[in-house]
Amino acid sequence: MSPAARLRGLKPDWLHDPKVWRTEVLAGLVVALALIPEAISFSIIAGVDPVLGLFASFTMAVVISVVGGRRAMISAATGAVALVIAPLNREHGLGYLIAAVILAGVFQVALGALGVAKLMRFVPRSVMVGFVNSLAILIFMAQVPEMRNVPWAVYPLIIGGLALMVFFPRVTTVIPAPLVSIVILTAITLAAGIAVPTVGDKGALPSALPVPGLPDVPFTLDTLTTIAPYALAMAFVGLMESLMTAKLVDDITDTRSNKTRESVGQGIANIVTGFFGGMGGCAMIGQTMINVKVSGARTRLSTFLAGAFLMVLCIVFGPVVSDIPMAALVAVMVMVTFATFDWHSLAPGTLRRMPAGEIAVMVVTVACVVTTHNLAVGVVVGSVTAMVIFAQRVAHRATVTAVVDPDGGTAVYRVTGELFFASSNDLVGRFDYATDPDRIVIDLSAAHVWDASSVAALDAIEAKYAQRGKTVELTGLDHASAHLHGRLSGELTGGH
């Protein structure tokens, strides 16, 4: 390979492929337009000036594009974070909120370094499907207020925007359909003088870039104890939402991402955001779907440009952006809802084949998210539910079969299955202590001992036989089970 070819291979795709470059730039522009009303809305939820939400979206997107572990994922101010920190701002003021954002970033860096991303392996597919479906429902529910008590012209504008996004890709995919929809609907409303809610109605746009500074709080232990619970909650909610979104993008793009780097990157982005006076944030799922699934972006360039364009649009083109009808952005988000929802999961054929437990987990996840409006709560509750159902299912597979020796001098029991706290609890009651002969052999070659509860159950069995003057021999333990049994046997109940 020539030096020029090697150098070409080291460059990002967008540097040497005009098509990729165009896709990334236009995707970043569409996401930036969609970020503005969302950031303003989340600022209102947090009880802060809308400018702080826009600053947070700018710094989060720009920083995470460099330090994050998932390419093309969008991070910005989010509703999940706003809900966590709103009480702190309401009770103690903006300075404490900013300090909590910085501390949350520190917590995220520490959690990322400790390997919290590895916990994602315990999130089952049914929870992931529930997460995706509840996300789509929340995105749609967030648009409902924009369709209530509005001029009648809003509804045909939304329908027209949806029609453009459905049919325009059949003409060309060079320009993202959402961008075309936003431009055309804005032009129509301005040219015809149609009075409908606009982006400018959401709040004032910033007129200058943010400047760094320290939070206006006393640097004391009292301040730390005040902000720490909120910061820790924000850190966990932000990481949960970000890691789940990263996994979703992995599935969509058939690529892998570095979840540990993403965790640390989220922390760094929040620290930077806090020092620039932003309200903090995490991965923004709706905008990520616009970027990845609707616009086809795949690189860090789109993430960086989403943040950069956001500030350019606000500072340079503020008057124009303020005139964009909210109906155009509602149409984009409704399209994202339909693109995000896993319709196959509700197909009758899928539901007939799916185990009842898997369906229950999916329903529990969706119900928790929609009820609490917190994706992290749904993921945790859904994962715990899945683990309980799995434990019950596996526990019933542990069986004990008795085989009496022909000469009557030995009773042989064959134990099959996984022995852990759920399956070993009733193991003790499976033996006939009173009528068995003096020698008992328990064959564990088809079983595996997983925890202290199982060792304690085996000890209890031996003790019950010993009380009757009978001896027990355990055979067939694999290496790991034998090691665990040898280390704990006799230590859990004070001996036989």
Coordinates of C-alpha atoms in Angstrom, one line a residue:
M1 CA 0.0 0.0 0.0
S2 CA 1.3 3.4 -0.9
P3 CA 2.0 6.1 1.7
A4 CA -0.9 8.2 0.2
A5 CA -3.3 5.2 0.5
R6 CA -2.2 4.6 4.1
L7 CA -2.8 8.2 5.0
R8 CA -6.2 8.1 3.3
G9 CA -7.1 5.1 5.4
L10 CA -6.3 6.9 8.6
K11 CA -8.5 9.9 7.8
P12 CA -12.2 10.0 8.8
D13 CA -14.6 9.1 6.0
W14 CA -16.0 12.6 5.7
L15 CA -12.5 14.0 4.8
H16 CA -12.2 12.0 1.6
D17 CA -15.8 11.1 0.7
P18 CA -18.0 14.1 -0.4
K19 CA -21.2 12.0 0.0
V20 CA -20.4 11.2 3.6
W21 CA -19.4 14.8 4.3
R22 CA -22.7 16.1 2.8
T23 CA -24.7 13.6 4.9
E24 CA -23.0 14.5 8.1
V25 CA -23.2 18.3 7.6
L26 CA -26.9 18.2 6.7
A27 CA -27.7 15.8 9.5
G28 CA -26.0 18.1 12.0
L29 CA -28.0 21.0 10.7
V30 CA -31.3 19.1 11.1
V31 CA -30.4 18.0 14.6
A32 CA -29.4 21.6 15.6
L33 CA -32.8 22.9 14.4
A34 CA -34.6 20.2 16.4
L35 CA -32.4 20.8 19.5
I36 CA -33.5 24.5 19.9
P37 CA -37.1 24.0 21.1
E38 CA -36.2 20.9 23.1
A39 CA -33.5 22.6 25.0
I40 CA -35.7 25.6 25.7
S41 CA -38.5 23.2 27.0
F42 CA -36.1 21.3 29.2
S43 CA -34.8 24.6 30.6
I44 CA -38.3 25.5 31.6
I45 CA -38.7 22.1 33.4
A46 CA -35.5 22.7 35.3
G47 CA -36.6 26.3 36.2
V48 CA -33.7 28.0 34.5
D49 CA -33.3 30.6 31.8
P50 CA -33.7 28.9 28.3
V51 CA -30.3 30.2 27.4
L52 CA -28.7 27.8 29.9
G53 CA -30.4 24.8 28.2
L54 CA -29.1 26.0 24.8
F55 CA -25.6 26.5 26.2
A56 CA -25.7 23.0 27.7
S57 CA -26.7 21.5 24.4
F58 CA -23.9 23.3 22.6
T59 CA -21.1 22.3 25.0
M60 CA -22.4 18.7 25.5
A61 CA -22.5 18.0 21.8
V62 CA -19.2 19.6 21.0
V63 CA -17.3 18.0 23.8
I64 CA -18.8 14.5 23.5
S65 CA -18.0 14.5 19.8
V66 CA -14.4 14.4 20.8
V67 CA -14.3 12.4 24.0
G68 CA -17.3 10.1 23.6
G69 CA -17.3 6.4 22.8
R70 CA -20.3 6.2 20.4
R71 CA -19.9 8.0 17.1
A72 CA -23.0 9.9 15.8
M73 CA -24.8 9.9 19.1
I74 CA -26.1 13.3 20.2
S75 CA -25.7 14.5 23.8
A76 CA -27.5 17.7 25.0
A77 CA -29.7 19.1 27.7
T78 CA -32.4 16.4 28.4
G79 CA -35.7 16.1 30.3
A80 CA -34.4 13.3 32.5
V81 CA -31.6 15.5 33.9
A82 CA -33.9 18.5 34.1
L83 CA -36.3 16.5 36.3
V84 CA -33.5 15.4 38.7
I85 CA -32.0 18.9 39.2
A86 CA -35.2 21.0 39.2
P87 CA -35.8 20.6 42.9
L88 CA -32.2 21.7 43.7
N89 CA -32.6 24.9 41.6
R90 CA -36.0 25.6 43.2
E91 CA -34.8 25.2 46.8
H92 CA -31.2 26.5 46.6
G93 CA -30.7 28.5 43.4
L94 CA -28.9 28.4 40.2
G95 CA -25.4 28.4 41.7
Y96 CA -26.0 25.1 43.5
L97 CA -27.5 23.6 40.3
I98 CA -24.3 24.5 38.3
A99 CA -22.1 23.0 41.1
A100 CA -24.2 19.8 41.0
V101 CA -23.7 19.5 37.3
I102 CA -19.9 19.7 37.7
L103 CA -20.0 17.2 40.6
A104 CA -22.2 14.8 38.6
G105 CA -19.6 14.9 35.8
V106 CA -16.9 14.0 38.3
F107 CA -19.1 11.1 39.6
Q108 CA -19.6 9.9 36.0
V109 CA -15.9 9.9 35.2
A110 CA -15.3 7.9 38.4
L111 CA -18.1 5.4 37.6
G112 CA -16.9 5.1 34.1
A113 CA -13.3 4.4 35.2
L114 CA -14.7 1.8 37.7
G115 CA -16.4 -0.1 34.8
V116 CA -20.1 0.8 35.3
A117 CA -20.6 0.2 31.6
K118 CA -20.1 -3.5 32.1
L119 CA -23.5 -3.6 33.9
M120 CA -25.1 -3.2 30.4
R121 CA -24.6 -6.9 29.8
F122 CA -27.3 -7.6 32.4
V123 CA -29.9 -5.7 30.4
P124 CA -31.9 -8.3 28.5
R125 CA -33.4 -7.9 25.1
S126 CA -37.0 -7.7 26.4
V127 CA -36.0 -4.6 28.5
M128 CA -34.2 -3.1 25.4
V129 CA -37.4 -3.5 23.3
G130 CA -39.5 -2.0 26.1
F131 CA -37.0 0.8 26.4
V132 CA -37.2 1.6 22.7
N133 CA -41.0 1.4 22.6
S134 CA -41.4 3.6 25.7
L135 CA -38.9 6.0 24.2
A136 CA -41.1 6.3 21.1
I137 CA -44.2 6.8 23.3
L138 CA -42.5 9.6 25.3
I139 CA -41.3 11.4 22.2
F140 CA -44.9 11.4 20.9
M141 CA -46.3 12.4 24.2
A142 CA -43.9 15.4 24.3
Q143 CA -45.4 16.6 21.0
V144 CA -49.0 16.4 22.2
P145 CA -49.0 19.8 24.1
E146 CA -47.8 21.4 20.8
M147 CA -51.0 20.1 19.1
R148 CA -53.5 21.3 21.8
N149 CA -55.3 24.7 21.8
V150 CA -53.5 25.8 18.7
P151 CA -54.7 27.5 15.5
W152 CA -56.3 25.2 13.0
A153 CA -53.5 25.8 10.5
V154 CA -51.1 23.8 12.7
Y155 CA -52.7 20.5 11.8
P156 CA -52.4 20.7 8.0
L157 CA -48.9 22.0 8.5
I158 CA -48.0 18.9 10.5
I159 CA -49.7 16.6 8.0
G160 CA -47.9 18.3 5.2
G161 CA -44.6 18.0 7.0
L162 CA -45.2 14.2 7.5
A163 CA -46.1 13.8 3.8
L164 CA -42.9 15.6 2.7
M165 CA -40.8 13.3 4.9
V166 CA -42.5 10.2 3.6
F167 CA -42.5 11.0 -0.1
F168 CA -39.5 13.3 -0.7
P169 CA -36.9 10.5 -0.2
R170 CA -38.5 8.9 -3.3
V171 CA -37.3 11.9 -5.3
T172 CA -33.8 12.2 -3.8
T173 CA -31.9 11.4 -0.6
V174 CA -29.2 13.9 -1.2
I175 CA -30.9 16.4 1.2
P176 CA -32.5 15.0 4.4
A177 CA -36.3 15.0 4.2
P178 CA -36.6 16.6 7.7
L179 CA -34.6 19.6 6.6
V180 CA -36.7 20.0 3.4
S181 CA -39.8 19.8 5.5
I182 CA -38.6 22.5 7.9
V183 CA -37.6 24.9 5.1
I184 CA -40.8 24.5 3.1
L185 CA -43.1 24.8 6.0
T186 CA -41.3 27.9 7.3
A187 CA -41.4 29.4 3.8
I188 CA -45.2 28.7 3.5
T189 CA -46.0 30.3 6.9
L190 CA -43.9 33.4 6.2
A191 CA -45.1 33.9 2.7
A192 CA -48.8 33.4 3.5
G193 CA -48.6 35.2 6.8
I194 CA -50.0 32.2 8.7
A195 CA -50.1 32.9 12.5
V196 CA -49.0 29.7 14.2
P197 CA -46.7 29.1 17.3
T198 CA -43.0 29.4 16.4
V199 CA -39.7 28.6 17.9
G200 CA -39.4 32.2 19.1
D201 CA -42.5 31.7 21.2
K202 CA -40.6 29.2 23.3
G203 CA -38.1 31.7 24.6
A204 CA -35.3 34.1 23.8
L205 CA -32.2 32.8 21.9
P206 CA -28.7 33.6 23.1
S207 CA -26.9 36.5 21.4
A208 CA -23.3 35.5 22.4
L209 CA -21.2 32.4 23.2
P210 CA -21.0 31.2 26.8
V211 CA -18.0 32.1 28.9
P212 CA -16.3 29.9 31.6
G213 CA -16.7 30.6 35.3
L214 CA -17.1 29.1 38.7
P215 CA -20.5 28.4 40.3
D216 CA -21.6 31.1 42.7
V217 CA -21.7 28.9 45.8
P218 CA -19.7 28.8 49.1
F219 CA -17.0 26.1 48.7
T220 CA -17.9 24.4 52.0
L221 CA -18.8 20.9 53.3
D222 CA -22.4 22.0 53.7
T223 CA -22.5 22.9 50.0
L224 CA -21.1 19.5 49.1
T225 CA -23.6 17.6 51.2
T226 CA -26.4 19.6 49.7
I227 CA -25.5 19.0 46.1
A228 CA -24.1 15.4 46.4
P229 CA -27.4 13.5 46.4
Y230 CA -28.7 15.4 43.3
A231 CA -25.3 15.0 41.5
L232 CA -25.2 11.3 42.2
A233 CA -28.8 10.9 40.9
M234 CA -28.0 12.9 37.8
A235 CA -24.9 10.9 37.2
F236 CA -26.7 7.6 37.3
V237 CA -29.7 8.8 35.2
G238 CA -27.4 10.3 32.7
L239 CA -25.2 7.3 32.3
M240 CA -28.2 4.9 32.2
E241 CA -29.8 6.9 29.4
S242 CA -26.6 7.4 27.5
L243 CA -25.5 3.8 27.7
M244 CA -28.9 2.5 26.6
T245 CA -28.9 4.9 23.7
A246 CA -25.4 3.9 22.7
K247 CA -26.5 0.2 22.7
L248 CA -29.5 1.2 20.5
V249 CA -27.2 3.0 18.0
D250 CA -24.9 0.0 18.0
D251 CA -27.9 -2.2 16.9
I252 CA -29.0 0.3 14.3
T253 CA -25.6 0.7 12.7
D254 CA -24.3 -2.8 13.3
T255 CA -21.2 -1.3 14.9
R256 CA -19.7 -1.5 18.4
S257 CA -18.9 1.4 20.7
N258 CA -16.7 1.9 23.7
K259 CA -19.1 2.1 26.6
T260 CA -16.4 2.9 29.1
R261 CA -15.1 5.8 27.0
E262 CA -18.7 7.0 26.6
S263 CA -19.2 6.9 30.4
V264 CA -16.1 8.9 31.1
G265 CA -16.8 11.2 28.1
Q266 CA -20.3 12.0 29.5
G267 CA -18.6 13.0 32.8
I268 CA -16.1 15.2 31.0
A269 CA -18.8 16.9 28.9
N270 CA -20.9 17.6 32.0
I271 CA -17.9 19.1 33.8
V272 CA -17.2 21.4 30.9
T273 CA -20.9 22.3 30.6
G274 CA -21.0 23.2 34.3
F275 CA -18.0 25.5 34.1
F276 CA -19.7 27.2 31.1
G277 CA -22.9 27.7 33.1
G278 CA -25.0 25.0 31.4
M279 CA -27.7 22.9 33.0
G280 CA -26.0 19.6 32.2
G281 CA -27.3 16.7 30.1
C282 CA -26.8 13.3 28.6
A283 CA -27.4 11.4 25.4
M284 CA -30.6 12.7 23.7
I285 CA -32.4 9.8 22.2
G286 CA -34.9 11.6 20.0
Q287 CA -32.2 13.7 18.4
T288 CA -29.9 10.7 18.1
M289 CA -32.6 8.9 16.1
I290 CA -32.9 12.0 13.8
N291 CA -29.2 11.9 13.3
V292 CA -28.6 8.2 12.9
K293 CA -31.9 6.7 11.7
V294 CA -33.6 9.5 9.8
S295 CA -30.6 11.4 8.4
G296 CA -28.1 8.5 8.1
A297 CA -25.2 10.1 10.0
R298 CA -22.4 7.8 11.1
T299 CA -19.5 9.9 12.3
R300 CA -18.4 12.3 15.0
L301 CA -18.7 15.2 12.6
S302 CA -22.5 15.3 12.7
T303 CA -22.4 15.4 16.5
F304 CA -19.9 18.2 16.6
L305 CA -21.8 20.2 13.9
A306 CA -25.1 19.8 15.7
G307 CA -23.6 21.7 18.6
A308 CA -21.7 24.2 16.4
F309 CA -24.7 24.9 14.2
L310 CA -26.9 25.3 17.3
M311 CA -24.9 28.3 18.4
V312 CA -24.6 29.7 14.8
L313 CA -28.3 29.4 14.3
C314 CA -29.0 31.2 17.6
I315 CA -26.4 33.9 17.4
V316 CA -26.2 34.6 13.7
F317 CA -29.6 33.5 12.4
G318 CA -31.7 34.0 15.5
P319 CA -34.5 36.0 13.9
V320 CA -34.9 33.5 11.1
V321 CA -34.8 30.5 13.4
S322 CA -37.4 32.2 15.7
D323 CA -39.8 32.2 12.7
I324 CA -39.7 28.4 12.2
P325 CA -43.2 27.0 13.0
M326 CA -43.3 24.5 15.8
A327 CA -45.5 22.4 13.5
A328 CA -42.5 21.7 11.4
L329 CA -40.5 20.4 14.3
V330 CA -43.5 18.4 15.7
A331 CA -43.8 16.7 12.3
V332 CA -40.1 15.7 12.5
M333 CA -40.5 14.3 16.0
V334 CA -43.7 12.4 15.1
M335 CA -41.8 10.8 12.2
V336 CA -39.0 9.9 14.7
T337 CA -41.6 8.3 16.9
F338 CA -42.8 5.9 14.1
A339 CA -39.2 5.2 13.1
T340 CA -38.1 4.4 16.6
F341 CA -41.0 2.1 17.7
D342 CA -40.3 -1.6 17.3
W343 CA -43.6 -2.5 15.5
H344 CA -42.4 -6.1 15.0
S345 CA -42.6 -6.6 18.8
L346 CA -46.3 -6.1 18.7
A347 CA -47.0 -8.3 15.7
P348 CA -49.4 -11.2 16.6
G349 CA -47.0 -13.8 15.3
T350 CA -44.2 -12.4 17.6
L351 CA -46.5 -12.3 20.6
R352 CA -47.7 -15.9 20.1
R353 CA -44.1 -17.2 20.0
M354 CA -42.7 -15.0 22.8
P355 CA -42.6 -16.5 26.3
A356 CA -45.1 -14.9 28.7
G357 CA -42.2 -13.8 31.0
E358 CA -40.5 -11.9 28.1
I359 CA -43.8 -10.1 27.3
A360 CA -44.3 -9.2 30.9
V361 CA -40.8 -7.7 31.2
M362 CA -41.4 -5.6 28.1
V363 CA -44.8 -4.4 29.4
V364 CA -43.4 -3.6 32.9
T365 CA -40.5 -1.6 31.3
V366 CA -42.9 0.4 29.1
A367 CA -45.4 1.0 32.0
C368 CA -42.7 2.3 34.4
V369 CA -41.2 4.6 31.8
V370 CA -44.5 6.1 30.7
T371 CA -45.7 6.5 34.3
T372 CA -42.5 8.1 35.7
H373 CA -41.3 9.7 32.5
N374 CA -37.9 8.4 33.5
L375 CA -36.2 5.9 31.2
A376 CA -33.7 4.9 33.9
V377 CA -36.4 3.8 36.3
G378 CA -38.0 1.6 33.6
V379 CA -34.7 0.0 32.7
V380 CA -33.9 -0.8 36.3
V381 CA -37.3 -2.2 37.2
G382 CA -37.5 -4.1 33.9
S383 CA -34.1 -5.7 34.4
V384 CA -34.9 -6.7 38.0
T385 CA -38.2 -8.2 36.8
A386 CA -36.4 -10.1 34.2
M387 CA -33.9 -11.4 36.7
V388 CA -36.6 -12.6 39.1
I389 CA -38.5 -14.4 36.2
F390 CA -35.2 -16.0 35.1
A391 CA -34.3 -17.1 38.6
Q392 CA -37.8 -18.7 39.0
R393 CA -37.5 -20.4 35.6
V394 CA -34.0 -21.8 36.3
A395 CA -34.9 -22.8 39.9
H396 CA -37.6 -25.3 38.7
R397 CA -35.0 -27.1 36.6
A398 CA -33.1 -28.4 39.6
T399 CA -34.3 -31.9 40.3
V400 CA -33.4 -34.7 42.7
T401 CA -33.8 -38.4 41.6
A402 CA -33.5 -41.2 44.1
V403 CA -31.9 -44.5 43.1
V404 CA -31.8 -47.2 45.8
D405 CA -28.8 -49.6 45.7
P406 CA -29.8 -53.2 44.9
D407 CA -28.2 -54.6 48.1
G408 CA -30.1 -52.0 50.2
G409 CA -27.0 -50.7 51.8
T410 CA -26.7 -47.4 49.9
A411 CA -29.1 -44.8 48.7
V412 CA -28.0 -42.8 45.7
Y413 CA -29.5 -39.4 44.9
R414 CA -28.7 -37.7 41.5
V415 CA -29.1 -33.9 41.6
T416 CA -29.5 -32.2 38.2
G417 CA -29.6 -28.5 37.4
E418 CA -28.2 -25.2 38.7
L419 CA -28.0 -24.8 42.5
F420 CA -28.3 -21.3 43.7
F421 CA -30.4 -19.4 46.3
A422 CA -33.7 -19.9 44.5
S423 CA -33.3 -23.6 43.6
S424 CA -31.5 -24.8 46.8
N425 CA -34.0 -23.5 49.3
D426 CA -36.2 -26.5 48.9
L427 CA -33.4 -28.9 48.2
V428 CA -33.3 -30.1 51.9
G429 CA -36.8 -31.4 51.7
R430 CA -36.1 -33.8 48.7
F431 CA -34.4 -36.5 50.8
D432 CA -35.9 -39.4 52.9
Y433 CA -33.8 -39.1 56.0
A434 CA -35.7 -41.5 58.2
T435 CA -35.9 -44.6 55.9
D436 CA -32.7 -44.3 53.9
P437 CA -29.9 -46.8 54.7
D438 CA -26.7 -45.9 56.6
R439 CA -24.8 -44.7 53.5
I440 CA -26.0 -42.0 51.2
V441 CA -24.3 -40.9 47.9
I442 CA -25.3 -37.6 46.4
D443 CA -24.2 -37.5 42.8
L444 CA -23.7 -33.8 41.7
S445 CA -22.1 -34.5 38.3
A446 CA -25.1 -33.0 36.5
A447 CA -25.3 -30.0 38.8
H448 CA -23.4 -26.8 39.5
V449 CA -23.0 -25.1 42.9
W450 CA -23.2 -21.3 42.4
D451 CA -23.4 -19.7 45.8
A452 CA -23.2 -20.0 49.6
S453 CA -26.9 -20.8 49.9
S454 CA -26.3 -24.0 48.0
V455 CA -23.3 -25.0 50.1
A456 CA -25.4 -24.3 53.2
A457 CA -28.2 -26.5 51.9
L458 CA -25.7 -29.4 51.3
D459 CA -24.3 -28.9 54.8
A460 CA -27.9 -29.0 56.2
I461 CA -28.5 -32.3 54.3
E462 CA -25.4 -33.8 55.7
A463 CA -26.3 -32.6 59.3
K464 CA -29.7 -34.2 59.1
Y465 CA -28.3 -37.5 58.1
A466 CA -25.5 -37.3 60.7
Q467 CA -28.2 -36.8 63.5
R468 CA -29.4 -40.3 62.5
G469 CA -26.0 -41.8 62.5
K470 CA -25.7 -41.9 58.7
T471 CA -22.9 -40.8 56.4
V472 CA -23.1 -38.7 53.2
E473 CA -20.7 -38.7 50.3
L474 CA -20.8 -36.0 47.7
T475 CA -19.5 -37.0 44.3
G476 CA -19.2 -35.5 40.8
L477 CA -18.5 -31.9 41.8
D478 CA -16.9 -30.0 39.0
H479 CA -13.7 -28.0 39.8
A480 CA -15.4 -24.7 40.5
S481 CA -18.2 -26.2 42.6
A482 CA -15.7 -28.3 44.6
H483 CA -13.6 -25.3 45.3
L484 CA -16.6 -23.2 46.5
H485 CA -17.9 -26.1 48.6
G486 CA -14.4 -26.8 50.1
R487 CA -14.0 -23.2 51.0
L488 CA -17.4 -22.7 52.6
S489 CA -18.6 -26.1 53.9
G490 CA -18.8 -26.1 57.7
E491 CA -18.3 -22.4 57.9
L492 CA -21.8 -21.2 57.3
T493 CA -23.7 -23.1 60.1
G494 CA -21.0 -23.5 62.6
G495 CA -20.1 -27.0 61.5
H496 CA -22.1 -30.3 61.2

